[in-house]
Coordinates of C-alpha atoms and ligand atoms in Angstrom, one line a residue:
X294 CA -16.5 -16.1 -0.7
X295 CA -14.4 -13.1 -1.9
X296 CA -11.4 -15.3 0.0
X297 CA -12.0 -18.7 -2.3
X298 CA -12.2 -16.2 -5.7
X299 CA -8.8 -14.2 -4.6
X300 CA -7.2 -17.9 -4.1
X301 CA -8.5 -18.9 -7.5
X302 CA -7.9 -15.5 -9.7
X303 CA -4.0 -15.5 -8.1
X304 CA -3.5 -19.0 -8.9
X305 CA -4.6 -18.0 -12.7
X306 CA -3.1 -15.4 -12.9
X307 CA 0.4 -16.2 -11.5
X308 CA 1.0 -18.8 -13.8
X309 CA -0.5 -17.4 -17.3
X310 CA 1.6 -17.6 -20.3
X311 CA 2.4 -14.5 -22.1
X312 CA 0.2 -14.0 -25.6
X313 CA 0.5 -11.9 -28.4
X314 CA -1.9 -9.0 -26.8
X315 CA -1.0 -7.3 -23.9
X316 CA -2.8 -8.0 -20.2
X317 CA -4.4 -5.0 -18.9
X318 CA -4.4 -5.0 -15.0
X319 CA -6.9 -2.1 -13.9
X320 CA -6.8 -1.6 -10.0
X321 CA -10.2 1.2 -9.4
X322 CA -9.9 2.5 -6.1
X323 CA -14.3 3.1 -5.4
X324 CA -14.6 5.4 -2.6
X325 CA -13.4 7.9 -5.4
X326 CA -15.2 8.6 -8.5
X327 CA -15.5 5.2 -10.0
X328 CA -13.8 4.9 -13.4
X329 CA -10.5 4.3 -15.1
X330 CA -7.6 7.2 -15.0
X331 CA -8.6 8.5 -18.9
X332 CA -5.6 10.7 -18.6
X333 CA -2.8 7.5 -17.8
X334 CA -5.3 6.0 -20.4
X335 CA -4.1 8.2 -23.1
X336 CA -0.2 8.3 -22.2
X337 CA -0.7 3.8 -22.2
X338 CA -2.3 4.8 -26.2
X339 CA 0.6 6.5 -26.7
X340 CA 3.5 4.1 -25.5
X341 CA 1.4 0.6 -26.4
X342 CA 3.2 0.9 -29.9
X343 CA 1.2 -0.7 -33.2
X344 CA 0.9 -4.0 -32.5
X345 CA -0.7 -3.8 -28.8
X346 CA -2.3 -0.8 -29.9
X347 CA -6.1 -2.6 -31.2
X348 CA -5.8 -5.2 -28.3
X349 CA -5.1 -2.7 -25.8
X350 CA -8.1 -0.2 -26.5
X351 CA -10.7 -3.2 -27.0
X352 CA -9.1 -4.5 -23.4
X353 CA -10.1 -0.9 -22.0
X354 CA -13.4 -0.8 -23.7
X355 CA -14.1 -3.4 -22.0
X356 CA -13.1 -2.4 -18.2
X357 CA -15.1 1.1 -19.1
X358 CA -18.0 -1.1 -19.5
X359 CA -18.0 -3.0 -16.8
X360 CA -17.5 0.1 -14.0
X361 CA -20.4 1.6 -16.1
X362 CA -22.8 -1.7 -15.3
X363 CA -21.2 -4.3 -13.1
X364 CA -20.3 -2.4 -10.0
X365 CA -21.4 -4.1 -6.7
X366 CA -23.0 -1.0 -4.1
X367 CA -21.1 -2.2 -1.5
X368 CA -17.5 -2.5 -3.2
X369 CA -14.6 0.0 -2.2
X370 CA -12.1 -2.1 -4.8
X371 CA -12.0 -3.7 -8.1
X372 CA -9.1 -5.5 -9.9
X373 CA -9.4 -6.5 -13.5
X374 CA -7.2 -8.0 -15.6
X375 CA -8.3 -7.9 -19.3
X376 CA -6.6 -9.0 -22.9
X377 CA -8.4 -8.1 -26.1
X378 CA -8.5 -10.1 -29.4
X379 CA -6.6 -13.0 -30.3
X380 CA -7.5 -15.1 -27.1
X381 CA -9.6 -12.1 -24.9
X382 CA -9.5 -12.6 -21.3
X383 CA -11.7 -11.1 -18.6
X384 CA -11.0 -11.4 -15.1
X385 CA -12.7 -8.8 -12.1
X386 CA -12.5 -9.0 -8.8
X387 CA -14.6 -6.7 -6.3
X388 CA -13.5 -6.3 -2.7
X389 CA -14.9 -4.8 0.2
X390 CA -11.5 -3.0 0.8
X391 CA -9.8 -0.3 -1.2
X392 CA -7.2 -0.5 -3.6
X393 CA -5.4 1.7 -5.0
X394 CA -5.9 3.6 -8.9
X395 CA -3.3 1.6 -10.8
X396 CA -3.2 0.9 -14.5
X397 CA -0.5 -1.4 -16.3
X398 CA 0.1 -2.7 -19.8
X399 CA 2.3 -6.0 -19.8
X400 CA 2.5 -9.1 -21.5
X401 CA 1.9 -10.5 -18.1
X402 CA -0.4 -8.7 -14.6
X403 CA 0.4 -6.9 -12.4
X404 CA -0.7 -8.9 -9.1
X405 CA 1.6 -7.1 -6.3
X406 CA -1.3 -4.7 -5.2
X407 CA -3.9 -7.6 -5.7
X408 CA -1.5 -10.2 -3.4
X409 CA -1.6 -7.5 -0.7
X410 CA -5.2 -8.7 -0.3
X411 CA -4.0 -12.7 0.3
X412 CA -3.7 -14.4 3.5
X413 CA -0.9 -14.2 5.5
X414 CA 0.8 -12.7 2.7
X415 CA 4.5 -11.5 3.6
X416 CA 5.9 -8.6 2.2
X417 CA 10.0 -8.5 1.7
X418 CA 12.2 -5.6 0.6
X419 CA 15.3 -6.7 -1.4
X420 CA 18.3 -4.1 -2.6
X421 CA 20.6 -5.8 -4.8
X422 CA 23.6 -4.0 -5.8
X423 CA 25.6 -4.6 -8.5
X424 CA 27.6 -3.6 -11.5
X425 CA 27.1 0.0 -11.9
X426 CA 23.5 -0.1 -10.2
X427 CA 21.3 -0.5 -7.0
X428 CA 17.8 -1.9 -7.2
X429 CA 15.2 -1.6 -4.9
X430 CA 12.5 -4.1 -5.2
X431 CA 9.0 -4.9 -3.2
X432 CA 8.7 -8.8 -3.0
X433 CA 5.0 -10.7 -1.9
X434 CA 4.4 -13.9 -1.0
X435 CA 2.1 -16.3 0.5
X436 CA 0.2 -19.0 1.2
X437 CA -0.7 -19.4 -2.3
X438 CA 2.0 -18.0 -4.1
X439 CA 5.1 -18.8 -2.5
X440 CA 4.8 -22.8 -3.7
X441 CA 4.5 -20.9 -7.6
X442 CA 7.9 -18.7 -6.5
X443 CA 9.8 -22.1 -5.4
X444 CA 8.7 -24.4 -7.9
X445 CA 7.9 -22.4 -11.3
X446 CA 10.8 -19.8 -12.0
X447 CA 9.9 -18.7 -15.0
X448 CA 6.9 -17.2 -13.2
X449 CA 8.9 -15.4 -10.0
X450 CA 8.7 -11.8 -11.5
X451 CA 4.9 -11.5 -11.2
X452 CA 5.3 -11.2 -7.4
X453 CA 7.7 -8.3 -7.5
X454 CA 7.6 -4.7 -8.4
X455 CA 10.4 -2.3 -9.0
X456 CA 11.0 0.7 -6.7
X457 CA 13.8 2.0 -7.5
X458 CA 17.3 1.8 -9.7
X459 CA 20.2 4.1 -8.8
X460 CA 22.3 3.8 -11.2
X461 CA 26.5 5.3 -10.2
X462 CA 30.0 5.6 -12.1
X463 CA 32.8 3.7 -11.6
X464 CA 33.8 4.4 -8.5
X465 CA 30.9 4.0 -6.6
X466 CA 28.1 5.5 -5.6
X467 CA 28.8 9.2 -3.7
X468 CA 27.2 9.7 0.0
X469 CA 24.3 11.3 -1.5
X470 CA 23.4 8.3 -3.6
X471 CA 23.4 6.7 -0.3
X472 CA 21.5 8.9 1.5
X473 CA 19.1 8.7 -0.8
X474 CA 18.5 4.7 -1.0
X475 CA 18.6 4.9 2.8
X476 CA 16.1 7.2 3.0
X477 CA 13.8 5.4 0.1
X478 CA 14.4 1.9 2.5
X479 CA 13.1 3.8 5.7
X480 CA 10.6 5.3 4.1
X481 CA 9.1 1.7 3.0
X482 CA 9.8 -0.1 5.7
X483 CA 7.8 2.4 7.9
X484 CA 4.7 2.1 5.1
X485 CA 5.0 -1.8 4.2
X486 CA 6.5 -2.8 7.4
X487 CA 7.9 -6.0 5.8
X488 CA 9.1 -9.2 6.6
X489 CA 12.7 -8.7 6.3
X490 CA 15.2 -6.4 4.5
X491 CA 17.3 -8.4 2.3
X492 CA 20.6 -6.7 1.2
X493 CA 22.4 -8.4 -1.6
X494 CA 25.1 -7.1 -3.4
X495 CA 29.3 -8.1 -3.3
X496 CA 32.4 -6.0 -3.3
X497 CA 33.3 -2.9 -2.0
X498 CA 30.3 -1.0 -3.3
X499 CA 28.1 -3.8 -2.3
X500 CA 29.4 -3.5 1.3
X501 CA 29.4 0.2 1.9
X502 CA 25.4 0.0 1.0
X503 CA 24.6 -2.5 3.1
X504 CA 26.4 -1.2 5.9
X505 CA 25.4 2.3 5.6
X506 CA 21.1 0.6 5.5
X507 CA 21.7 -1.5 8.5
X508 CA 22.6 2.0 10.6
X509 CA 19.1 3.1 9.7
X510 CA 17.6 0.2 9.8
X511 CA 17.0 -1.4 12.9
X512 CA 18.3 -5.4 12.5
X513 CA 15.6 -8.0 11.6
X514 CA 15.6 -11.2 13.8
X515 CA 14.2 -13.0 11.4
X516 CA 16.6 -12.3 8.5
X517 CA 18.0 -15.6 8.9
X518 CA 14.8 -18.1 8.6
X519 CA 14.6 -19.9 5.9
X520 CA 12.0 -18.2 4.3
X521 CA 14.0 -15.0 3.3
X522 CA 16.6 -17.3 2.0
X523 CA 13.7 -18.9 -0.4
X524 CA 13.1 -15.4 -1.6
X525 CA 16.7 -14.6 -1.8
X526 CA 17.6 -17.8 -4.0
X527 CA 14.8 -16.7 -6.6
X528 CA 15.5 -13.0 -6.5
X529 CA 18.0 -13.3 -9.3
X530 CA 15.9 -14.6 -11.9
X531 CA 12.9 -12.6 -10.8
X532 CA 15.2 -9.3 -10.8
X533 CA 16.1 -10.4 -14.2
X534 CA 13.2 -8.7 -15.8
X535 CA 13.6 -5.3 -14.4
X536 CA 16.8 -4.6 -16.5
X537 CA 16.6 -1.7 -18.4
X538 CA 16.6 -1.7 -22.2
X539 CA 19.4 -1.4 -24.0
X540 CA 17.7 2.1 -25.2
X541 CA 17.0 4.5 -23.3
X542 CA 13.7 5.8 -25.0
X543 CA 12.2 2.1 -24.9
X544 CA 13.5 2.2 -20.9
X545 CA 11.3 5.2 -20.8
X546 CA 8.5 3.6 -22.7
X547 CA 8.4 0.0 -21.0
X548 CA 8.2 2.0 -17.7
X549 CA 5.7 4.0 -18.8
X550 CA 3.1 0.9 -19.3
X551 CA 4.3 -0.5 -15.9
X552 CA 3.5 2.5 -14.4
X553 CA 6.5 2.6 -12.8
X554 CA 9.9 3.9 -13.0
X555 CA 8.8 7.2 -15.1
X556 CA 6.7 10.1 -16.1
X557 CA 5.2 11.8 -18.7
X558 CA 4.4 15.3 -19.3
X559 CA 5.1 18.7 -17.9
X560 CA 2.7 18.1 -14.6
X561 CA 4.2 14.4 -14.0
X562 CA 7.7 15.7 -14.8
X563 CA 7.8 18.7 -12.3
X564 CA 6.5 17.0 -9.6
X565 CA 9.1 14.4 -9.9
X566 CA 11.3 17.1 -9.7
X567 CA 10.0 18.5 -6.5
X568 CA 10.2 15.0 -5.0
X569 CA 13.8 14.7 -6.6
X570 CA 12.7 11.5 -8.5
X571 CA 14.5 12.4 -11.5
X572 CA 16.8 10.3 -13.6
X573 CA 17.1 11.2 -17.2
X574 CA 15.0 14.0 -18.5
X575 CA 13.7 13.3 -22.3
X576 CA 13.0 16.9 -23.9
X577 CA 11.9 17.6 -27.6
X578 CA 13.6 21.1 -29.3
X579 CA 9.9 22.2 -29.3
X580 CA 9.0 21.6 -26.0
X581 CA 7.8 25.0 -25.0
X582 CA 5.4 24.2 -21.7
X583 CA 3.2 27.5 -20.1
X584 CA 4.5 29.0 -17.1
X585 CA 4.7 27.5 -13.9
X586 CA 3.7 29.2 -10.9
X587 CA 4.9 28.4 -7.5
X588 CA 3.5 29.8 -3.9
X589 CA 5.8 31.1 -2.0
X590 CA 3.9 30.0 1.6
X591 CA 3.6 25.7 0.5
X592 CA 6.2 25.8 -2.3
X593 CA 2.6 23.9 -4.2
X594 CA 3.3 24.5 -7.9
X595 CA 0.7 25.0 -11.0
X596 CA 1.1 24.8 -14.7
X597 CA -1.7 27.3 -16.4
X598 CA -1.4 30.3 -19.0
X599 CA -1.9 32.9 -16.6
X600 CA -1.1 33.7 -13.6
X601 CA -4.0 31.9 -10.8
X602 CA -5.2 34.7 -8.3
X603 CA -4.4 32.4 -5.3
X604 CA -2.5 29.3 -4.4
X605 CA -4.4 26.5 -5.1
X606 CA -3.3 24.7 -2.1
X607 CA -3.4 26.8 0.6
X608 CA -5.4 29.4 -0.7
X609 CA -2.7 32.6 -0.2
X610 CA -2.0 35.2 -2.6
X611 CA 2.1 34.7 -2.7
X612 CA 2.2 33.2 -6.2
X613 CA 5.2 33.9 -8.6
X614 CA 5.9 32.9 -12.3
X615 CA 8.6 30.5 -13.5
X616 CA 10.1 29.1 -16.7
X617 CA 9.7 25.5 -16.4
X618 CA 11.7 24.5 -19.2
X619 CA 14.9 26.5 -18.0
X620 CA 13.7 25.5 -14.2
X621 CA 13.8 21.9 -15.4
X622 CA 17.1 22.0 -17.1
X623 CA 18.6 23.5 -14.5
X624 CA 17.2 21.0 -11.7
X625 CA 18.2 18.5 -14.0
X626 CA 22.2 19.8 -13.3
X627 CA 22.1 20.4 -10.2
X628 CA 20.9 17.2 -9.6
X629 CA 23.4 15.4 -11.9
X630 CA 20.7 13.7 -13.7
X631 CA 21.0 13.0 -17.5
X632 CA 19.4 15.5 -20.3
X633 CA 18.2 13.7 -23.6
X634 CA 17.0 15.6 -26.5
X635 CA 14.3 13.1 -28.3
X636 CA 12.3 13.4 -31.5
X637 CA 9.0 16.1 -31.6
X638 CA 7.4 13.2 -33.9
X639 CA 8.6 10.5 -31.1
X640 CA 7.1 8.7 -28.2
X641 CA 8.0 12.0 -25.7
X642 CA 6.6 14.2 -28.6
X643 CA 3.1 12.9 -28.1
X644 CA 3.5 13.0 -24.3
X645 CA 3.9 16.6 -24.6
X646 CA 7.3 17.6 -25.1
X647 CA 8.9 16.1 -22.0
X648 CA 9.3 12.8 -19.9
X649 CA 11.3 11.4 -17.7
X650 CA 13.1 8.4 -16.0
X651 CA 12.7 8.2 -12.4
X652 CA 15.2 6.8 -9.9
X653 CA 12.8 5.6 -7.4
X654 CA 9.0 5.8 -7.6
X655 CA 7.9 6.6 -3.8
X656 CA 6.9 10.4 -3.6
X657 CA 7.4 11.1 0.3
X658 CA 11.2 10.4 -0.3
X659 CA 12.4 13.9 -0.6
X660 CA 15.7 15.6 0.7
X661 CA 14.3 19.0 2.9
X662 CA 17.6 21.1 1.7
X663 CA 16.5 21.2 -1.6
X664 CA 13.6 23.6 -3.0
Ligands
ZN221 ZN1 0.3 27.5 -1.2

């Protein structure tokens, strides 16, 4: 049963023209507490901007009340996409598996965590580099979605997410911008274990990349079938989307609804920090945050007033203060990532003071000489 509605909901889904309210893609994971993340709830309020804004809450409204009333005992997952007034749209999906808390606000879903669920669906990592940039991206397909990715272009994006864009100067990346996207590629092939590794990218730059990941990465024999050159035709137009704004600030906010490439807040901010995630930082002149307090056994770090009487982590007594802001600033140098000062009445004003882009959105990915 759950098998015929996945088939069905992707099929809708994948091919569903944009409208003037937003789609709200709500992944629950229910072997936790069953409800929506209130707290990425009230950063989406924030970023939505006025004309998604009524759409948007009536959308959530909606998902609150079905997790209050409609939850199956047995379910471990639920997936729903929702769109509010002028054309509303309701679409769950229960499973019997877990999925992981996810919320996104785009003009069209989110499906990559929902397509992980199809049959014999084939995962793909792709690193294009070109221009100034690398981009990482995660690319499903399957049974039912791969005739939508060859025949419907204008539809290709909805089966690929964004991990990471490492942006360099002119002359290249340096070794430990390549380091660094060797270590985020190991690091995903070990968790996704994916079909193939595709490396695109021309030039000098282009080369050094790909020939510095194929030393970590053991050589795929299936890199040549023809289905990673299907997904390697469409790439382009499906990468397409993922180009930053002209902006910076509306970077920062369209990565905010994706829940992707960013974070908000002092919590969010320092700990992509400690994973090294960091991009640009976005800081207010106001932004004055409350000490941060690190233990000195598990490097775990808290945010509070006062000083906490023990490590929340590990429980030990070693706990010293820290200036965040001048901490953050700091970090921010040493790892040659851009400092923005933005409005207190702005987007990152309402976020709390600070925000930030992130170069690659996978956590475990961390450098040990650092800290
Ligand atoms: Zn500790």
């Amino acid at each position: 049963m759950f098998a015929k509605d996945l088939a069905k909901l992707i099929r809708t889904l994948a091919t569903l023209e944009p409208d003037e309210a937003p789609i709200v893609s709500c992944y629950v994971d229910l072997t936790g507490r069953p409800q929506i993340d209130e707290q990425r709830a009230r950063v989406l309020g924030h970023a939505v901007g006025a004309a998604w804004q009524e759409p948007f809450e009536e959308a959530l409204d909606r998902i609150r009340a079905y997790i209050a009333r409609c939850l199956r005992p047995d379910a471990k997952g639920l997936a729903i996409f929702a769109r509010g007034s002028p054309n509303p749209m309701f679409l769950p999906i229960q499973s019997l598996q877990p999925l992981p808390d996810r919320l996104v606000v785009n003009s069209t879903p989110d499906m990559i965590d929902l397509l992980k669920f199809e049959d014999h669906s084939e995962s793909y990592l792709a690193v294009r580099v070109g221009g100034n940039a690398a981009n990482v991206f995660e690319i499903r397909l399957g049974a039912i979605t791969r005739p939508i990715w060859n025949r419907y272009e204008a539809f290709r994006s909805r089966f690929v997410r964004q991990r990471a864009r490492v942006t360099y100067g002119r002359g290249g990346p340096e070794d430990d911008v390549i380091e660094e996207l060797t270590a985020l590629l190991n690091a995903l092939v070990e968790s996704q274990a994916p079909e193939a590794v595709i490396l695109e990218g021309s030039g000098k730059t282009g080369r050094r990349v790909a020939g510095a990941l194929r030393e970590g990465l053991a050589p795929s024999p299936r890199l040549r079938s023809p289905s990673v050159r299907e997904v390697q035709a469409g790439l382009r137009t499906a990468a397409a989307e993922f180009e930053p704004a002209p902006d910076s600030m509306e970077t920062l906010r369209r990565q905010l609804l994706l829940d992707s490439l960013a974070a908000a807040g002092t919590q969010a901010t320092m700990d992509a920090l400690m994973e090294r995630q960091l991009d640009v930082v976005f800081m207010t002149p106001s932004y004055r945050p409350d000490p941060g307090w690190v233990c000195r056994a598990c490097w775990n770090i808290t945010v509070a007033p006062e000083k906490p009487p023990a490590c929340s982590d590990c429980g030990k007594a070693d706990v010293i203060g820290f200036d965040i802001r001048e901490d953050m600033l700091r970090a921010a140098e040493t790892l040659g990532c851009g400092v923005e000062q933005a409005d207190d009445g702005g987007l990152v004003g309402r976020l709390g003071g600070v925000g930030a882009l992130l170069r690659h959105s996978e956590p475990g990915v961390r450098c040990l000489e650092v800290v």
